[in-house]
């Protein structure tokens, strides 16, 4: 399969993943796993090493997501959406900035990585945001909105036009996902106080 068709397949699987995730459907993780495995190859081929490594992580988190979301799901019960406090988000951002600085510097010194600091920033942000998705943290979508916006720029620079399209769709779905999860969180909170 040529690079263009491989990217088309990865984009399709990845769009399906994020749509199902926005609607809190466990099947999202199967699509995420398949798309991630393909993106490992694609990103490596265009010298986005952190993105390729991130796809390895996404594949493993998809397996984790299947178990975590499945463990608490039955016909009448979904894993609840939770919120984190501002202090926790501050610590998360501090961690992302620190990891970005370290890996960006290392990539600059020892590789031919393209945009090593931006690549590192989106990678480490995505690592954390994926954990937040698995835990069903409402604010995960806010992280994804930022990540998707920066990723669009990076992929435009590498002529990954289908992936630019994917991340534009991701951006729209992240906004929609936030609104859906926020509504569901409000409903869930009212239901638990009744």
JSON list of C-alpha atoms in Angstrom, two decimals:
[
{"chain": "A", "resi": 1, "resn": "UNK", "atom": "CA", "xyz": [0.00, 0.00, 0.00]},
{"chain": "A", "resi": 2, "resn": "UNK", "atom": "CA", "xyz": [1.48, 3.38, -0.95]},
{"chain": "A", "resi": 3, "resn": "UNK", "atom": "CA", "xyz": [2.02, 6.27, 1.48]},
{"chain": "A", "resi": 4, "resn": "UNK", "atom": "CA", "xyz": [-1.07, 8.19, 0.29]},
{"chain": "A", "resi": 5, "resn": "UNK", "atom": "CA", "xyz": [-3.44, 5.22, 0.75]},
{"chain": "A", "resi": 6, "resn": "UNK", "atom": "CA", "xyz": [-1.87, 4.33, 4.09]},
{"chain": "A", "resi": 7, "resn": "UNK", "atom": "CA", "xyz": [-2.43, 7.89, 5.30]},
{"chain": "A", "resi": 8, "resn": "UNK", "atom": "CA", "xyz": [-6.04, 7.78, 4.02]},
{"chain": "A", "resi": 9, "resn": "UNK", "atom": "CA", "xyz": [-6.70, 4.61, 6.02]},
{"chain": "A", "resi": 10, "resn": "UNK", "atom": "CA", "xyz": [-5.08, 6.07, 9.16]},
{"chain": "A", "resi": 11, "resn": "UNK", "atom": "CA", "xyz": [-7.13, 9.27, 8.83]},
{"chain": "A", "resi": 12, "resn": "UNK", "atom": "CA", "xyz": [-10.39, 7.32, 8.43]},
{"chain": "A", "resi": 13, "resn": "UNK", "atom": "CA", "xyz": [-9.72, 5.12, 11.45]},
{"chain": "A", "resi": 14, "resn": "UNK", "atom": "CA", "xyz": [-8.66, 8.10, 13.54]},
{"chain": "A", "resi": 15, "resn": "UNK", "atom": "CA", "xyz": [-11.80, 10.10, 12.71]},
{"chain": "A", "resi": 16, "resn": "UNK", "atom": "CA", "xyz": [-13.93, 7.12, 13.71]},
{"chain": "A", "resi": 17, "resn": "UNK", "atom": "CA", "xyz": [-11.98, 6.89, 16.99]},
{"chain": "A", "resi": 18, "resn": "UNK", "atom": "CA", "xyz": [-12.58, 10.47, 18.02]},
{"chain": "A", "resi": 19, "resn": "UNK", "atom": "CA", "xyz": [-16.27, 10.48, 17.01]},
{"chain": "A", "resi": 20, "resn": "UNK", "atom": "CA", "xyz": [-16.96, 7.38, 19.10]},
{"chain": "A", "resi": 21, "resn": "UNK", "atom": "CA", "xyz": [-14.92, 8.84, 21.99]},
{"chain": "A", "resi": 22, "resn": "UNK", "atom": "CA", "xyz": [-17.00, 12.04, 21.91]},
{"chain": "A", "resi": 23, "resn": "UNK", "atom": "CA", "xyz": [-20.12, 9.92, 22.37]},
{"chain": "A", "resi": 24, "resn": "UNK", "atom": "CA", "xyz": [-18.45, 7.83, 25.11]},
{"chain": "A", "resi": 25, "resn": "UNK", "atom": "CA", "xyz": [-18.53, 4.58, 23.08]},
{"chain": "A", "resi": 26, "resn": "UNK", "atom": "CA", "xyz": [-16.01, 1.92, 24.08]},
{"chain": "A", "resi": 27, "resn": "UNK", "atom": "CA", "xyz": [-15.57, 0.82, 20.45]},
{"chain": "A", "resi": 28, "resn": "UNK", "atom": "CA", "xyz": [-13.55, 4.02, 19.94]},
{"chain": "A", "resi": 29, "resn": "UNK", "atom": "CA", "xyz": [-10.49, 2.26, 21.34]},
{"chain": "A", "resi": 30, "resn": "UNK", "atom": "CA", "xyz": [-10.44, -0.37, 18.54]},
{"chain": "A", "resi": 31, "resn": "UNK", "atom": "CA", "xyz": [-10.36, 2.36, 15.88]},
{"chain": "A", "resi": 32, "resn": "UNK", "atom": "CA", "xyz": [-7.73, 4.25, 17.87]},
{"chain": "A", "resi": 33, "resn": "UNK", "atom": "CA", "xyz": [-5.54, 1.17, 18.07]},
{"chain": "A", "resi": 34, "resn": "UNK", "atom": "CA", "xyz": [-5.66, 0.49, 14.32]},
{"chain": "A", "resi": 35, "resn": "UNK", "atom": "CA", "xyz": [-5.05, 4.12, 13.33]},
{"chain": "A", "resi": 36, "resn": "UNK", "atom": "CA", "xyz": [-2.16, 4.45, 15.78]},
{"chain": "A", "resi": 37, "resn": "UNK", "atom": "CA", "xyz": [-0.38, 1.39, 14.44]},
{"chain": "A", "resi": 38, "resn": "UNK", "atom": "CA", "xyz": [-0.46, 2.86, 10.93]},
{"chain": "A", "resi": 39, "resn": "UNK", "atom": "CA", "xyz": [0.68, 6.30, 12.08]},
{"chain": "A", "resi": 40, "resn": "UNK", "atom": "CA", "xyz": [3.78, 4.80, 13.73]},
{"chain": "A", "resi": 41, "resn": "UNK", "atom": "CA", "xyz": [5.09, 4.11, 10.22]},
{"chain": "A", "resi": 42, "resn": "UNK", "atom": "CA", "xyz": [3.87, 7.32, 8.60]},
{"chain": "A", "resi": 43, "resn": "UNK", "atom": "CA", "xyz": [5.42, 9.67, 11.15]},
{"chain": "A", "resi": 44, "resn": "UNK", "atom": "CA", "xyz": [8.70, 7.78, 11.24]},
{"chain": "A", "resi": 45, "resn": "UNK", "atom": "CA", "xyz": [8.96, 8.12, 7.45]},
{"chain": "A", "resi": 46, "resn": "UNK", "atom": "CA", "xyz": [8.75, 11.96, 7.67]},
{"chain": "A", "resi": 47, "resn": "UNK", "atom": "CA", "xyz": [11.23, 12.35, 10.58]},
{"chain": "A", "resi": 48, "resn": "UNK", "atom": "CA", "xyz": [8.62, 13.19, 13.22]},
{"chain": "A", "resi": 49, "resn": "UNK", "atom": "CA", "xyz": [10.11, 10.79, 15.71]},
{"chain": "A", "resi": 50, "resn": "UNK", "atom": "CA", "xyz": [8.25, 12.02, 18.75]},
{"chain": "A", "resi": 51, "resn": "UNK", "atom": "CA", "xyz": [4.97, 11.71, 16.83]},
{"chain": "A", "resi": 52, "resn": "UNK", "atom": "CA", "xyz": [5.90, 8.17, 15.81]},
{"chain": "A", "resi": 53, "resn": "UNK", "atom": "CA", "xyz": [6.73, 7.31, 19.41]},
{"chain": "A", "resi": 54, "resn": "UNK", "atom": "CA", "xyz": [3.48, 8.97, 20.45]},
{"chain": "A", "resi": 55, "resn": "UNK", "atom": "CA", "xyz": [1.60, 6.63, 18.12]},
{"chain": "A", "resi": 56, "resn": "UNK", "atom": "CA", "xyz": [3.19, 3.66, 19.92]},
{"chain": "A", "resi": 57, "resn": "UNK", "atom": "CA", "xyz": [1.89, 5.16, 23.16]},
{"chain": "A", "resi": 58, "resn": "UNK", "atom": "CA", "xyz": [-1.58, 5.73, 21.62]},
{"chain": "A", "resi": 59, "resn": "UNK", "atom": "CA", "xyz": [-1.74, 2.08, 20.60]},
{"chain": "A", "resi": 60, "resn": "UNK", "atom": "CA", "xyz": [-0.93, 0.95, 24.13]},
{"chain": "A", "resi": 61, "resn": "UNK", "atom": "CA", "xyz": [-3.41, 3.43, 25.64]},
{"chain": "A", "resi": 62, "resn": "UNK", "atom": "CA", "xyz": [-6.10, 2.14, 23.28]},
{"chain": "A", "resi": 63, "resn": "UNK", "atom": "CA", "xyz": [-5.64, -1.31, 24.81]},
{"chain": "A", "resi": 64, "resn": "UNK", "atom": "CA", "xyz": [-5.74, 0.29, 28.27]},
{"chain": "A", "resi": 65, "resn": "UNK", "atom": "CA", "xyz": [-8.88, 2.26, 27.34]},
{"chain": "A", "resi": 66, "resn": "UNK", "atom": "CA", "xyz": [-10.65, -0.93, 26.30]},
{"chain": "A", "resi": 67, "resn": "UNK", "atom": "CA", "xyz": [-10.09, -2.38, 29.76]},
{"chain": "A", "resi": 68, "resn": "UNK", "atom": "CA", "xyz": [-10.73, 0.76, 31.82]},
{"chain": "A", "resi": 69, "resn": "UNK", "atom": "CA", "xyz": [-13.91, 1.81, 30.00]},
{"chain": "A", "resi": 70, "resn": "UNK", "atom": "CA", "xyz": [-15.08, -1.79, 29.82]},
{"chain": "A", "resi": 71, "resn": "UNK", "atom": "CA", "xyz": [-14.47, -2.52, 33.50]},
{"chain": "A", "resi": 72, "resn": "UNK", "atom": "CA", "xyz": [-17.10, -0.07, 34.71]},
{"chain": "A", "resi": 73, "resn": "UNK", "atom": "CA", "xyz": [-19.56, -0.41, 31.84]},
{"chain": "A", "resi": 74, "resn": "UNK", "atom": "CA", "xyz": [-22.67, -2.49, 31.78]},
{"chain": "A", "resi": 75, "resn": "UNK", "atom": "CA", "xyz": [-26.04, -1.89, 30.14]},
{"chain": "A", "resi": 76, "resn": "UNK", "atom": "CA", "xyz": [-27.11, 0.84, 32.55]},
{"chain": "A", "resi": 77, "resn": "UNK", "atom": "CA", "xyz": [-23.84, 2.30, 33.80]},
{"chain": "A", "resi": 78, "resn": "UNK", "atom": "CA", "xyz": [-20.96, 4.13, 32.14]},
{"chain": "A", "resi": 79, "resn": "UNK", "atom": "CA", "xyz": [-17.72, 5.17, 33.77]},
{"chain": "A", "resi": 80, "resn": "UNK", "atom": "CA", "xyz": [-18.50, 8.66, 35.17]},
{"chain": "A", "resi": 81, "resn": "UNK", "atom": "CA", "xyz": [-17.00, 11.85, 33.77]},
{"chain": "A", "resi": 82, "resn": "UNK", "atom": "CA", "xyz": [-14.86, 13.69, 36.34]},
{"chain": "A", "resi": 83, "resn": "UNK", "atom": "CA", "xyz": [-13.36, 17.20, 36.65]},
{"chain": "A", "resi": 84, "resn": "UNK", "atom": "CA", "xyz": [-9.92, 18.19, 37.92]},
{"chain": "A", "resi": 85, "resn": "UNK", "atom": "CA", "xyz": [-9.14, 21.28, 39.99]},
{"chain": "A", "resi": 86, "resn": "UNK", "atom": "CA", "xyz": [-7.05, 24.23, 38.75]},
{"chain": "A", "resi": 87, "resn": "UNK", "atom": "CA", "xyz": [-4.04, 23.24, 40.87]},
{"chain": "A", "resi": 88, "resn": "UNK", "atom": "CA", "xyz": [-3.91, 19.82, 39.18]},
{"chain": "A", "resi": 89, "resn": "UNK", "atom": "CA", "xyz": [-4.07, 21.43, 35.73]},
{"chain": "A", "resi": 90, "resn": "UNK", "atom": "CA", "xyz": [-1.25, 23.81, 36.69]},
{"chain": "A", "resi": 91, "resn": "UNK", "atom": "CA", "xyz": [0.91, 20.83, 37.71]},
{"chain": "A", "resi": 92, "resn": "UNK", "atom": "CA", "xyz": [0.04, 19.06, 34.47]},
{"chain": "A", "resi": 93, "resn": "UNK", "atom": "CA", "xyz": [1.10, 22.10, 32.42]},
{"chain": "A", "resi": 94, "resn": "UNK", "atom": "CA", "xyz": [4.34, 22.40, 34.39]},
{"chain": "A", "resi": 95, "resn": "UNK", "atom": "CA", "xyz": [5.07, 18.73, 33.69]},
{"chain": "A", "resi": 96, "resn": "UNK", "atom": "CA", "xyz": [4.36, 19.17, 29.97]},
{"chain": "A", "resi": 97, "resn": "UNK", "atom": "CA", "xyz": [6.64, 22.22, 29.72]},
{"chain": "A", "resi": 98, "resn": "UNK", "atom": "CA", "xyz": [9.47, 20.44, 31.56]},
{"chain": "A", "resi": 99, "resn": "UNK", "atom": "CA", "xyz": [9.24, 17.29, 29.44]},
{"chain": "A", "resi": 100, "resn": "UNK", "atom": "CA", "xyz": [9.03, 19.41, 26.27]},
{"chain": "A", "resi": 101, "resn": "UNK", "atom": "CA", "xyz": [12.20, 21.30, 27.16]},
{"chain": "A", "resi": 102, "resn": "UNK", "atom": "CA", "xyz": [14.12, 18.11, 27.90]},
{"chain": "A", "resi": 103, "resn": "UNK", "atom": "CA", "xyz": [13.07, 16.09, 24.85]},
{"chain": "A", "resi": 104, "resn": "UNK", "atom": "CA", "xyz": [13.22, 19.12, 22.53]},
{"chain": "A", "resi": 105, "resn": "UNK", "atom": "CA", "xyz": [16.81, 19.75, 23.59]},
{"chain": "A", "resi": 106, "resn": "UNK", "atom": "CA", "xyz": [17.79, 16.09, 23.22]},
{"chain": "A", "resi": 107, "resn": "UNK", "atom": "CA", "xyz": [16.22, 15.85, 19.76]},
{"chain": "A", "resi": 108, "resn": "UNK", "atom": "CA", "xyz": [17.99, 19.05, 18.70]},
{"chain": "A", "resi": 109, "resn": "UNK", "atom": "CA", "xyz": [21.35, 17.67, 19.80]},
{"chain": "A", "resi": 110, "resn": "UNK", "atom": "CA", "xyz": [21.18, 14.07, 18.57]},
{"chain": "A", "resi": 111, "resn": "UNK", "atom": "CA", "xyz": [18.78, 13.85, 15.63]},
{"chain": "A", "resi": 112, "resn": "UNK", "atom": "CA", "xyz": [17.51, 15.41, 12.44]},
{"chain": "A", "resi": 113, "resn": "UNK", "atom": "CA", "xyz": [14.06, 15.86, 14.00]},
{"chain": "A", "resi": 114, "resn": "UNK", "atom": "CA", "xyz": [11.85, 18.50, 12.43]},
{"chain": "A", "resi": 115, "resn": "UNK", "atom": "CA", "xyz": [10.54, 21.19, 14.82]},
{"chain": "A", "resi": 116, "resn": "UNK", "atom": "CA", "xyz": [11.79, 19.27, 17.85]},
{"chain": "A", "resi": 117, "resn": "UNK", "atom": "CA", "xyz": [10.27, 21.57, 20.47]},
{"chain": "A", "resi": 118, "resn": "UNK", "atom": "CA", "xyz": [6.82, 21.80, 18.88]},
{"chain": "A", "resi": 119, "resn": "UNK", "atom": "CA", "xyz": [6.91, 18.07, 18.13]},
{"chain": "A", "resi": 120, "resn": "UNK", "atom": "CA", "xyz": [7.84, 17.43, 21.78]},
{"chain": "A", "resi": 121, "resn": "UNK", "atom": "CA", "xyz": [5.15, 19.79, 23.07]},
{"chain": "A", "resi": 122, "resn": "UNK", "atom": "CA", "xyz": [2.35, 18.14, 21.11]},
{"chain": "A", "resi": 123, "resn": "UNK", "atom": "CA", "xyz": [3.67, 14.71, 22.02]},
{"chain": "A", "resi": 124, "resn": "UNK", "atom": "CA", "xyz": [3.88, 15.26, 25.77]},
{"chain": "A", "resi": 125, "resn": "UNK", "atom": "CA", "xyz": [0.56, 17.14, 25.80]},
{"chain": "A", "resi": 126, "resn": "UNK", "atom": "CA", "xyz": [-1.01, 14.24, 23.94]},
{"chain": "A", "resi": 127, "resn": "UNK", "atom": "CA", "xyz": [0.44, 11.70, 26.38]},
{"chain": "A", "resi": 128, "resn": "UNK", "atom": "CA", "xyz": [-1.21, 13.53, 29.27]},
{"chain": "A", "resi": 129, "resn": "UNK", "atom": "CA", "xyz": [-4.45, 14.25, 27.39]},
{"chain": "A", "resi": 130, "resn": "UNK", "atom": "CA", "xyz": [-4.80, 10.56, 26.49]},
{"chain": "A", "resi": 131, "resn": "UNK", "atom": "CA", "xyz": [-4.54, 9.62, 30.15]},
{"chain": "A", "resi": 132, "resn": "UNK", "atom": "CA", "xyz": [-7.27, 12.18, 30.83]},
{"chain": "A", "resi": 133, "resn": "UNK", "atom": "CA", "xyz": [-9.48, 10.60, 28.14]},
{"chain": "A", "resi": 134, "resn": "UNK", "atom": "CA", "xyz": [-9.00, 7.12, 29.61]},
{"chain": "A", "resi": 135, "resn": "UNK", "atom": "CA", "xyz": [-9.91, 8.49, 33.06]},
{"chain": "A", "resi": 136, "resn": "UNK", "atom": "CA", "xyz": [-12.85, 10.39, 31.47]},
{"chain": "A", "resi": 137, "resn": "UNK", "atom": "CA", "xyz": [-11.71, 13.81, 32.68]},
{"chain": "A", "resi": 138, "resn": "UNK", "atom": "CA", "xyz": [-13.94, 16.50, 31.19]},
{"chain": "A", "resi": 139, "resn": "UNK", "atom": "CA", "xyz": [-11.09, 18.93, 30.50]},
{"chain": "A", "resi": 140, "resn": "UNK", "atom": "CA", "xyz": [-9.26, 16.48, 28.24]},
{"chain": "A", "resi": 141, "resn": "UNK", "atom": "CA", "xyz": [-11.07, 18.14, 25.33]},
{"chain": "A", "resi": 142, "resn": "UNK", "atom": "CA", "xyz": [-9.54, 21.54, 26.15]},
{"chain": "A", "resi": 143, "resn": "UNK", "atom": "CA", "xyz": [-6.08, 20.00, 25.93]},
{"chain": "A", "resi": 144, "resn": "UNK", "atom": "CA", "xyz": [-6.98, 18.41, 22.59]},
{"chain": "A", "resi": 145, "resn": "UNK", "atom": "CA", "xyz": [-8.21, 21.72, 21.16]},
{"chain": "A", "resi": 146, "resn": "UNK", "atom": "CA", "xyz": [-4.75, 23.23, 21.80]},
{"chain": "A", "resi": 147, "resn": "UNK", "atom": "CA", "xyz": [-2.87, 20.14, 20.60]},
{"chain": "A", "resi": 148, "resn": "UNK", "atom": "CA", "xyz": [-4.90, 19.87, 17.41]},
{"chain": "A", "resi": 149, "resn": "UNK", "atom": "CA", "xyz": [-4.37, 23.53, 16.54]},
{"chain": "A", "resi": 150, "resn": "UNK", "atom": "CA", "xyz": [-0.56, 23.27, 16.88]},
{"chain": "A", "resi": 151, "resn": "UNK", "atom": "CA", "xyz": [-0.50, 19.90, 15.10]},
{"chain": "A", "resi": 152, "resn": "UNK", "atom": "CA", "xyz": [-2.26, 21.39, 12.07]},
{"chain": "A", "resi": 153, "resn": "UNK", "atom": "CA", "xyz": [0.66, 23.80, 11.66]},
{"chain": "A", "resi": 154, "resn": "UNK", "atom": "CA", "xyz": [3.29, 21.04, 12.05]},
{"chain": "A", "resi": 155, "resn": "UNK", "atom": "CA", "xyz": [1.62, 18.74, 9.52]},
{"chain": "A", "resi": 156, "resn": "UNK", "atom": "CA", "xyz": [1.16, 21.57, 7.02]},
{"chain": "A", "resi": 157, "resn": "UNK", "atom": "CA", "xyz": [4.91, 22.12, 7.21]},
{"chain": "A", "resi": 158, "resn": "UNK", "atom": "CA", "xyz": [5.55, 18.42, 6.42]},
{"chain": "A", "resi": 159, "resn": "UNK", "atom": "CA", "xyz": [3.01, 18.28, 3.55]},
{"chain": "A", "resi": 160, "resn": "UNK", "atom": "CA", "xyz": [0.86, 15.71, 5.34]},
{"chain": "A", "resi": 161, "resn": "UNK", "atom": "CA", "xyz": [-2.27, 17.23, 3.88]},
{"chain": "A", "resi": 162, "resn": "UNK", "atom": "CA", "xyz": [-4.63, 14.39, 4.74]},
{"chain": "A", "resi": 163, "resn": "UNK", "atom": "CA", "xyz": [-3.38, 14.50, 8.31]},
{"chain": "A", "resi": 164, "resn": "UNK", "atom": "CA", "xyz": [-3.98, 18.28, 8.35]},
{"chain": "A", "resi": 165, "resn": "UNK", "atom": "CA", "xyz": [-7.56, 17.49, 7.33]},
{"chain": "A", "resi": 166, "resn": "UNK", "atom": "CA", "xyz": [-7.73, 14.86, 10.09]},
{"chain": "A", "resi": 167, "resn": "UNK", "atom": "CA", "xyz": [-6.57, 17.33, 12.73]},
{"chain": "A", "resi": 168, "resn": "UNK", "atom": "CA", "xyz": [-9.01, 19.95, 11.50]},
{"chain": "A", "resi": 169, "resn": "UNK", "atom": "CA", "xyz": [-11.78, 17.36, 11.95]},
{"chain": "A", "resi": 170, "resn": "UNK", "atom": "CA", "xyz": [-10.25, 16.47, 15.34]},
{"chain": "A", "resi": 171, "resn": "UNK", "atom": "CA", "xyz": [-10.43, 20.13, 16.31]},
{"chain": "A", "resi": 172, "resn": "UNK", "atom": "CA", "xyz": [-14.13, 20.32, 15.43]},
{"chain": "A", "resi": 173, "resn": "UNK", "atom": "CA", "xyz": [-14.86, 17.06, 17.20]},
{"chain": "A", "resi": 174, "resn": "UNK", "atom": "CA", "xyz": [-12.86, 18.16, 20.28]},
{"chain": "A", "resi": 175, "resn": "UNK", "atom": "CA", "xyz": [-15.05, 21.24, 20.55]},
{"chain": "A", "resi": 176, "resn": "UNK", "atom": "CA", "xyz": [-18.16, 19.09, 20.09]},
{"chain": "A", "resi": 177, "resn": "UNK", "atom": "CA", "xyz": [-16.84, 16.43, 22.50]},
{"chain": "A", "resi": 178, "resn": "UNK", "atom": "CA", "xyz": [-16.27, 19.05, 25.17]},
{"chain": "A", "resi": 179, "resn": "UNK", "atom": "CA", "xyz": [-19.84, 20.32, 24.80]},
{"chain": "A", "resi": 180, "resn": "UNK", "atom": "CA", "xyz": [-21.29, 16.79, 24.89]},
{"chain": "A", "resi": 181, "resn": "UNK", "atom": "CA", "xyz": [-19.21, 15.71, 27.90]},
{"chain": "A", "resi": 182, "resn": "UNK", "atom": "CA", "xyz": [-19.97, 18.98, 29.71]},
{"chain": "A", "resi": 183, "resn": "UNK", "atom": "CA", "xyz": [-23.70, 18.37, 29.20]},
{"chain": "A", "resi": 184, "resn": "UNK", "atom": "CA", "xyz": [-23.35, 14.72, 30.30]},
{"chain": "A", "resi": 185, "resn": "UNK", "atom": "CA", "xyz": [-21.30, 15.79, 33.33]},
{"chain": "A", "resi": 186, "resn": "UNK", "atom": "CA", "xyz": [-24.05, 18.22, 34.34]},
{"chain": "A", "resi": 187, "resn": "UNK", "atom": "CA", "xyz": [-26.70, 15.53, 33.90]},
{"chain": "A", "resi": 188, "resn": "UNK", "atom": "CA", "xyz": [-24.62, 13.01, 35.82]},
{"chain": "A", "resi": 189, "resn": "UNK", "atom": "CA", "xyz": [-24.07, 15.55, 38.66]},
{"chain": "A", "resi": 190, "resn": "UNK", "atom": "CA", "xyz": [-27.80, 16.32, 38.92]},
{"chain": "A", "resi": 191, "resn": "UNK", "atom": "CA", "xyz": [-28.64, 12.61, 38.87]},
{"chain": "A", "resi": 192, "resn": "UNK", "atom": "CA", "xyz": [-26.18, 11.83, 41.67]},
{"chain": "A", "resi": 193, "resn": "UNK", "atom": "CA", "xyz": [-27.67, 14.55, 43.92]},
{"chain": "A", "resi": 194, "resn": "UNK", "atom": "CA", "xyz": [-31.23, 13.31, 43.49]}
]
